[in-house]
Amino acid sequence: MSGWVVERRPQPSRLWRWAAPPVALLATLAAGLVLFALLGHDPGAALTAYFITPVASLYGLGELGVKATPLVLIATGLALGFRAGVWNIGAEGQLIMGAIGAGLVALASWGLEGSWIFPTMLLAGTAFGILWALVPAELRVRLGVNEILVSLMLVYVADLLLKALVFGPLKDPEGFGFPQSRLFEEPALAPVILAGTRLHVGALFALLAVALAWWFTARTLQGFAWRVEGLAPRAARYAGFAEGRIVRYAFILSGGLAGLAGALEVAGPIGQLLPSVSPGYGFTAIIVAFLGRLHPLGVLLAGLVVALSYIGGENAQIEVGLPEAVTGVFQGLLLFFLLAAEFLVHYRIRRRERPPAPASSPNTAR
Amino acid sequence: MEMGAGRPPRLELCGITKRFPGVVANDSVDLTVRPGEIHALLGENGAGKSTLVKILYGVLRPDAGEIRFEGRPVVIRSPHDARRLGIGMVFQHFTLFEALDVAENIALGLEWWPGRRELARRLAQLAERYGLELDLARTVHDLSAGERQRIEILRCLLQEPKLLVLDEPTSVLTPQEADRLFVTLRRLAAEGRSILYISHRLEEVVELCHRATVLRAGRVVATVDPRAETPASLARLMVGDDVREPERRHPDLEAAPVRLRAHALSLPPDRPHAVALEEISLELRAGEILGIAGVAGNGQRELVEALAGERLLPQAGMLELMGEPVGRLGPAARRRLGLAVLPEERLGHAAVGAMDLVDNTLLTAWPQPGMVRHGTIRRRQVAALAATVVERFRVRTPGLEVPAAALSGGNLQRFVVGREIAQKPKVLVVDQPTWGVDAGAAAAIHRALVALAEEGAAVLLVSQDLDEILRFCDRVAVLYRGRLSAPMPVGEVTLERLGLLMGGAGFGTVRAETVS
């Protein structure tokens, strides 16, 4: 029985806690190389097309910011909730509701002028996201219903609601029957902050959210209460931190940020309501939150990395002819390797010393 | 010696050494247990007892040394090997599955499955023989510490071991139950079985054991005949210097103001198998230490949660703190009125294992002035309080930024007790403050409680350790199935009377179940 043994570490490894994400990233790249080679592409060229070319221009960097904005906004809220043991899996639905809220304001004010329109869209989007998130929150607090299931299922309700609106009442009357709304007008669009790119003001909101989330977690009593709730619910109750309140506010925060992200998507890069307003940002943000170690700064870095996987995938389709599915495969690999590396935080693999002589078979008289 | 002469020892440990990063947990430990012997293994927390026991049970492997069982060298690679040799183990930290019921947990520890009915029959026999009653269908999750320990003991006895290792077996038993256990253990020893007995209750060791091996910092410092020793002399061997327990002079409480008053406090259970509190009335006066005795699982946890405000009472007037009705106030509001509460469970309830000592100070100190300003934490102030606690209560820790889970049980308990006392409470409620801690830490905690009462605070001490209650409390009441007996001055109560109350005698007939 010689060989390698896996054993639990006496204490979680600090080194691996921080090394796990970069190691997972490297392993993903290595797996990518093998994958490209097996698909019959030159791995070097494919990786360049995937990871280098997209960000080799100012426009490309702007695109990175455009994709990272919703991911970071949503993941920041989710990370705070996850640390409190509140499992909002339905950020995608809250994002869609945010898009609907913002879209309703934009279309209702269509043809009007005024600087109030864009801020009102953001407020409406945030409010819609919060309302959608309060459903699982209240069900959990009042009736003990599992918030994972409810928040997840509401994603599909929101998705169908958006489709019903875009195919029905909100359809562009001059749109030749295509299922899409009117194009938003100038006052309903997010201001671009970097000329020559599509990078919009939402990126600043994302940075602000990261900074505030860090301050909240590290410095405020409520942030402390959330962490205690996540680590030891009984200790939280003992300390006088009310669980119901924490659950509600965690959903309000993560739902609101997801709704804001949805509003910014339709006011920013999309500019109208479409049957689909998100390539799954709300779900991918879960990966981002964990890749970022549920830490606001980590979330920012992870958001950029995952955003690169989105635009890299698109670019690789165009330049090298890789299949579209490769983006999903990359994100899947990343999460897979991250979970695998996570294992090394709590366990270590060690070579077993030479096995001692076998036990003399004892007499078991009984 | 008189026992087992001519036969090889049941167990011999020769030069057992086990190193962990940074510490030598066992340093050339020699230990011999003879057939028919009750052998005590003594030492403070961290002295290396648990490591040695884990090696013996195949959970850990020694770095050096030899184990001989019945004269033959053996290698114990797993608990399975240990059980095959005939070693039975009752661990201090329960090795039970919370989600399974009692019978399933017992079955998991067996090498064979006798069938549920047969198991129930044999358990009933054992339970009667040893006075360890258990409802087989209950889920472990809902059991108290004491009831969980009974599962472990029964599980072991089912296997009819040649060597039985017991880690703190009596800490949750009534004196009568403990006496019955001693009878059992003596009977087992008389049958030729060997018992390795680990306990912090040195009185027990003196009464029960034939020999004692004392560990300090991983080394054997003495092997003695405990019958020729006193608890104090054994404690000195363990800690190396005198363990100074405080003296309690009962103050005159007639004129002292009432600090905490429970008035027909009733609270229905909040989960299956929890105990309902029924019309509990008590008065706790300034300067008093009131003991609440009782067997584990009779409502201690529920009572402490109700006093702390973790669960609100149906009516505000059921509980008065400093004369104010507080039954509908949460924990923070009660703390601001001067209440401090320390629950039994150290990790996960009284402290958060993954958080450092500063955060764990904030956990209960945040309602105090100066800790939080405009919602932001004043970490420097909190750290200063944490440092005071560590220094004043001699918490052995490499620093304040160490996770609570890294502290030994005794040190963590010093810390959490110190944390509450440093907040200068007017009323302190503590549940099992010295359970599973070493003699040095227990004495330090007792000194702190007595000093707090002498400064005029009211202390409610919930404990299953009657020695502790009789030595330090002024009055004692017994909790039985959620009801509290009238308090009695400790000077007028006998151990026997307490034991009877703990068993339910004197509470009248159990009332008929009310509407379900």
Coordinates of C-alpha atoms in Angstrom, one line a residue, chain A residues 76-304:
Chain A
T76 CA -19.8 42.0 -5.8
G77 CA -23.4 41.7 -4.5
L78 CA -23.4 38.0 -4.7
A79 CA -20.1 37.6 -2.9
L80 CA -21.3 39.6 0.1
G81 CA -24.5 37.5 0.2
F82 CA -22.6 34.2 -0.2
R83 CA -20.3 35.2 2.8
A84 CA -23.5 35.6 4.8
G85 CA -24.7 32.2 3.8
V86 CA -27.4 33.7 1.6
W87 CA -27.5 31.9 -1.7
N88 CA -29.0 34.1 -4.4
I89 CA -28.6 32.0 -7.6
G90 CA -31.1 34.1 -9.5
A91 CA -29.1 37.2 -10.3
E92 CA -29.7 36.5 -14.0
G93 CA -33.5 37.0 -13.4
Q94 CA -32.9 40.1 -11.4
L95 CA -30.7 41.4 -14.2
I96 CA -33.5 40.8 -16.7
M97 CA -36.0 42.5 -14.5
G98 CA -33.6 45.5 -14.2
A99 CA -33.4 45.6 -18.0
I100 CA -37.2 45.6 -18.2
G101 CA -37.5 48.3 -15.6
A102 CA -35.0 50.5 -17.4
G103 CA -36.5 49.7 -20.7
L104 CA -40.0 50.7 -19.6
V105 CA -38.7 54.1 -18.5
A106 CA -36.8 54.5 -21.8
L107 CA -39.7 53.6 -23.9
A108 CA -42.3 55.6 -21.9
S109 CA -40.1 58.7 -22.2
W110 CA -39.4 58.0 -25.9
G111 CA -39.3 61.2 -27.8
L112 CA -38.8 63.3 -24.7
E113 CA -35.7 65.2 -23.7
G114 CA -34.2 65.5 -20.3
S115 CA -31.2 64.6 -18.2
W116 CA -33.5 62.8 -15.7
I117 CA -34.2 59.9 -18.1
F118 CA -31.0 58.0 -17.7
P119 CA -30.8 58.2 -13.9
T120 CA -34.5 57.3 -13.7
M121 CA -33.8 54.2 -15.8
L122 CA -31.0 53.2 -13.4
L123 CA -33.3 53.7 -10.4
A124 CA -36.1 51.7 -12.0
G125 CA -33.8 48.9 -13.0
T126 CA -32.4 48.7 -9.5
A127 CA -35.9 48.8 -8.0
F128 CA -37.1 46.0 -10.3
G129 CA -34.1 43.9 -9.4
I130 CA -34.7 44.4 -5.7
L131 CA -38.4 43.5 -6.0
W132 CA -37.5 40.3 -7.9
A133 CA -35.0 39.4 -5.2
L134 CA -37.4 40.1 -2.4
V135 CA -39.5 37.2 -3.4
P136 CA -37.0 34.5 -2.5
A137 CA -35.9 36.6 0.5
E138 CA -39.4 36.9 2.0
L139 CA -40.2 33.2 1.3
R140 CA -37.1 32.1 3.1
V141 CA -37.5 34.5 6.1
R142 CA -41.2 33.9 6.6
L143 CA -41.7 30.3 5.5
G144 CA -38.3 28.8 5.5
V145 CA -38.4 28.1 1.8
N146 CA -35.0 27.3 0.2
E147 CA -33.9 30.5 -1.5
I148 CA -31.7 28.7 -4.0
L149 CA -34.6 27.0 -5.7
V150 CA -36.9 30.0 -5.7
S151 CA -34.3 32.5 -6.9
L152 CA -33.2 30.1 -9.7
M153 CA -36.7 29.4 -10.9
L154 CA -37.6 33.1 -11.0
V155 CA -34.9 33.5 -13.6
Y156 CA -37.1 31.6 -16.1
V157 CA -40.1 33.6 -15.1
A158 CA -38.2 36.9 -15.7
D159 CA -36.9 35.5 -19.0
L160 CA -40.4 34.7 -20.3
L161 CA -41.7 38.0 -19.1
L162 CA -39.1 39.8 -21.1
K163 CA -39.9 37.8 -24.2
A164 CA -43.6 38.3 -23.7
L165 CA -43.1 42.1 -23.6
V166 CA -40.7 42.2 -26.5
F167 CA -42.9 40.0 -28.7
G168 CA -46.0 41.9 -27.5
P169 CA -46.6 45.4 -26.1
L170 CA -43.1 46.7 -26.3
K171 CA -42.4 45.6 -29.9
D172 CA -41.1 48.4 -32.2
P173 CA -44.2 49.5 -34.2
E174 CA -41.8 50.3 -37.1
G175 CA -39.7 47.2 -36.7
F176 CA -41.2 45.0 -39.5
G177 CA -42.4 42.6 -36.8
F178 CA -39.0 41.7 -35.4
P179 CA -39.2 40.9 -31.7
Q180 CA -37.3 43.9 -30.4
S181 CA -38.2 47.3 -28.9
R182 CA -37.5 50.7 -30.4
L183 CA -33.9 51.8 -30.2
F184 CA -33.4 54.0 -27.2
E185 CA -32.8 57.7 -27.9
E186 CA -29.8 59.7 -26.7
P187 CA -31.2 60.7 -23.3
A188 CA -31.8 57.0 -22.5
L189 CA -28.3 55.9 -23.3
A190 CA -25.4 55.5 -20.9
P191 CA -22.7 58.1 -21.5
V192 CA -19.5 56.8 -22.9
I193 CA -16.5 57.6 -20.8
L194 CA -13.6 56.7 -23.1
A195 CA -13.8 58.2 -26.6
G196 CA -13.4 55.6 -29.4
T197 CA -14.7 52.7 -27.3
R198 CA -18.1 51.6 -25.9
L199 CA -16.9 51.8 -22.3
H200 CA -19.7 53.5 -20.5
V201 CA -20.3 55.1 -17.1
G202 CA -21.4 51.7 -15.7
A203 CA -17.7 50.8 -15.3
L204 CA -17.4 53.6 -12.7
F205 CA -20.4 52.2 -10.8
A206 CA -18.7 48.8 -10.8
L207 CA -15.5 50.3 -9.3
L208 CA -17.6 52.2 -6.8
A209 CA -19.5 49.0 -5.8
V210 CA -16.2 47.2 -5.3
A211 CA -14.8 50.0 -3.1
L212 CA -18.0 50.2 -1.0
A213 CA -18.3 46.5 -0.7
W214 CA -14.7 46.3 0.6
W215 CA -15.4 49.0 3.1
F216 CA -18.7 47.4 4.2
T217 CA -17.1 44.0 4.8
A218 CA -13.9 45.1 6.5
R219 CA -15.1 48.1 8.5
T220 CA -18.8 48.1 9.3
L221 CA -20.6 46.3 12.1
Q222 CA -23.2 45.1 9.6
G223 CA -20.5 43.6 7.3
F224 CA -19.1 41.8 10.4
A225 CA -22.6 40.6 11.2
W226 CA -23.0 39.2 7.7
R227 CA -19.7 37.3 8.0
V228 CA -20.6 35.9 11.4
E229 CA -24.0 34.8 10.0
G230 CA -22.2 32.9 7.2
L231 CA -19.6 31.3 9.4
A232 CA -21.6 30.4 12.4
P233 CA -25.4 31.2 12.4
R234 CA -25.8 30.2 16.1
A235 CA -23.0 32.6 17.1
A236 CA -24.8 35.4 15.0
R237 CA -28.0 34.8 16.9
Y238 CA -26.0 34.8 20.2
A239 CA -24.4 38.1 19.3
G240 CA -27.8 39.6 18.5
F241 CA -27.5 39.8 14.7
A242 CA -31.0 39.1 13.3
E243 CA -30.9 36.4 10.6
G244 CA -34.0 37.6 8.8
R245 CA -32.7 41.1 8.5
I246 CA -29.4 39.9 7.1
V247 CA -31.2 37.6 4.5
R248 CA -33.4 40.5 3.4
Y249 CA -30.6 43.0 3.0
A250 CA -28.3 40.5 1.3
F251 CA -31.1 39.9 -1.3
I252 CA -31.8 43.6 -1.6
L253 CA -28.1 44.4 -2.2
S254 CA -27.4 41.6 -4.7
G255 CA -30.7 42.0 -6.4
G256 CA -30.3 45.7 -6.7
L257 CA -26.8 45.4 -8.1
A258 CA -28.0 42.8 -10.6
G259 CA -30.9 45.1 -11.6
L260 CA -28.5 48.0 -12.0
A261 CA -26.3 45.8 -14.2
G262 CA -29.4 45.0 -16.3
A263 CA -30.4 48.6 -16.7
L264 CA -26.8 49.5 -17.7
E265 CA -26.7 46.7 -20.3
V266 CA -29.8 48.0 -22.1
A267 CA -28.8 51.6 -21.7
G268 CA -25.2 50.8 -22.7
P269 CA -24.0 48.3 -25.3
I270 CA -27.5 47.0 -26.3
G271 CA -29.5 50.3 -26.6
Q272 CA -32.9 48.6 -26.8
L273 CA -34.9 45.7 -25.4
L274 CA -34.2 42.3 -27.1
P275 CA -35.6 38.9 -26.3
S276 CA -32.3 38.2 -24.7
V277 CA -30.3 40.9 -22.9
S278 CA -27.6 38.9 -21.3
P279 CA -25.3 36.0 -22.3
G280 CA -25.7 34.6 -18.8
Y281 CA -23.9 37.3 -16.8
G282 CA -26.0 36.5 -13.8
F283 CA -24.8 32.9 -13.7
T284 CA -21.3 33.6 -14.8
A285 CA -21.1 36.1 -11.9
I286 CA -21.4 33.2 -9.5
I287 CA -18.1 31.8 -11.0
V288 CA -16.6 35.3 -10.7
A289 CA -17.6 35.6 -7.1
F290 CA -15.9 32.3 -6.1
L291 CA -12.9 32.9 -8.4
G292 CA -12.5 36.2 -6.6
R293 CA -12.6 34.4 -3.2
L294 CA -15.7 36.3 -2.3
H295 CA -13.5 39.3 -1.7
P296 CA -14.4 42.5 -3.5
L297 CA -10.9 43.1 -4.9
G298 CA -10.7 39.5 -6.0
V299 CA -14.0 39.9 -7.6
L300 CA -12.7 42.8 -9.6
L301 CA -9.7 40.8 -10.9
A302 CA -11.8 37.7 -11.6
G303 CA -14.4 39.8 -13.4
L304 CA -11.7 41.0 -15.8

